[in-house]
Coordinates of C-alpha atoms in Angstrom, one line a residue:
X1 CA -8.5 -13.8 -30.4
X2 CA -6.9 -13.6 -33.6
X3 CA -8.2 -12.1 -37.0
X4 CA -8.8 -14.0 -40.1
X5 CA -5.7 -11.7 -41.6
X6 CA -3.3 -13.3 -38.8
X7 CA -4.7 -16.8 -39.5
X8 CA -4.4 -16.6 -43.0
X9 CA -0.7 -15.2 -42.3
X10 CA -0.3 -18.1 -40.4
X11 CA -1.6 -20.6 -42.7
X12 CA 0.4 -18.9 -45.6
X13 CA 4.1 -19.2 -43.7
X14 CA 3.4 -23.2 -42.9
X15 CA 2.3 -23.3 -46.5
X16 CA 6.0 -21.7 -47.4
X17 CA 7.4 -23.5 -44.4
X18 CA 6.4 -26.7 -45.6
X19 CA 7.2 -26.2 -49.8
X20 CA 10.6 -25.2 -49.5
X21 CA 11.5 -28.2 -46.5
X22 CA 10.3 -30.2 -49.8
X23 CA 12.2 -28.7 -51.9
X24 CA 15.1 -29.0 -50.0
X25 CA 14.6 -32.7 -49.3
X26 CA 14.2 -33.7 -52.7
X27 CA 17.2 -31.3 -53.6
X28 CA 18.9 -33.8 -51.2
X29 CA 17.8 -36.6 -52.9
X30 CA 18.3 -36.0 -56.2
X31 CA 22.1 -34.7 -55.4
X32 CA 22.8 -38.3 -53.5
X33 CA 21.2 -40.4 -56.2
X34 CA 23.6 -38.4 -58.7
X35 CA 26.7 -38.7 -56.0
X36 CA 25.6 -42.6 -56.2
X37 CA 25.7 -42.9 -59.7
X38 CA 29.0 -42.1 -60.2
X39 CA 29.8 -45.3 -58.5
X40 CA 29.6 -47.5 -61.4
X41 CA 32.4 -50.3 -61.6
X42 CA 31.7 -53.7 -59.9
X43 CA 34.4 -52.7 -58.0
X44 CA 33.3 -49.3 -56.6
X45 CA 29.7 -50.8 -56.3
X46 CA 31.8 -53.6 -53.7
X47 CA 33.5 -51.5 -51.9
X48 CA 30.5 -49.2 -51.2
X49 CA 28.5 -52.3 -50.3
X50 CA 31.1 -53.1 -47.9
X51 CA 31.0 -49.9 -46.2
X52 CA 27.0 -50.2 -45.9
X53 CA 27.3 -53.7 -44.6
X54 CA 28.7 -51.6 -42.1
X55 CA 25.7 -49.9 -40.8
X56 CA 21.8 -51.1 -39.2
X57 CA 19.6 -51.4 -42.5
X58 CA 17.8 -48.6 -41.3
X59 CA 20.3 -46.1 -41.7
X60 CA 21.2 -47.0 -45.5
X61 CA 17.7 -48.6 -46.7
X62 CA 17.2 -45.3 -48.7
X63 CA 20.7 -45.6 -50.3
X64 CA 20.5 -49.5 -51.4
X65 CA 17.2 -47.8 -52.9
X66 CA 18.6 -45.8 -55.0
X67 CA 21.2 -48.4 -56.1
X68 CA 19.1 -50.8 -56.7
X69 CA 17.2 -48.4 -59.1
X70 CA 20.1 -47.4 -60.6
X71 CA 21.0 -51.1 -61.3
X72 CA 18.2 -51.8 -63.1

């Protein structure tokens, strides 16, 4: 049986758990979109269009995302 101390505990580390995953996910994110960004030439953007052509759409739907954000 646990005590209402050892559930909070609980409840507190998956709280913790959970905030820095997101952190570290939109870390991720926001270092790729800036990565992305330095592809800026019609000719970068080209070749790095090539390359996604490359892969299934549901591997690099999140970075034609962000490129097509940044093109706008």
């Amino acid at each position: 049986m646990q005590t209402t101390a050892h559930r909070l505990t609980s409840l507190w580390t998956t709280v913790r758990t959970k905030l820095r995953d997101s952190r570290g996910a939109h870390s991720a994110q926001a270092a790729l979109e800036r990565d992305l960004a330095t592809y800026s030439t019609a000719e970068d953007l080209n070749d790095l269009h090539a390359i996604l052509d490359r892969y299934p759409d549901t591997e690099t739907a999140g970075i034609r995302r962000i490129l097509a954000s940044q093109r706008s």
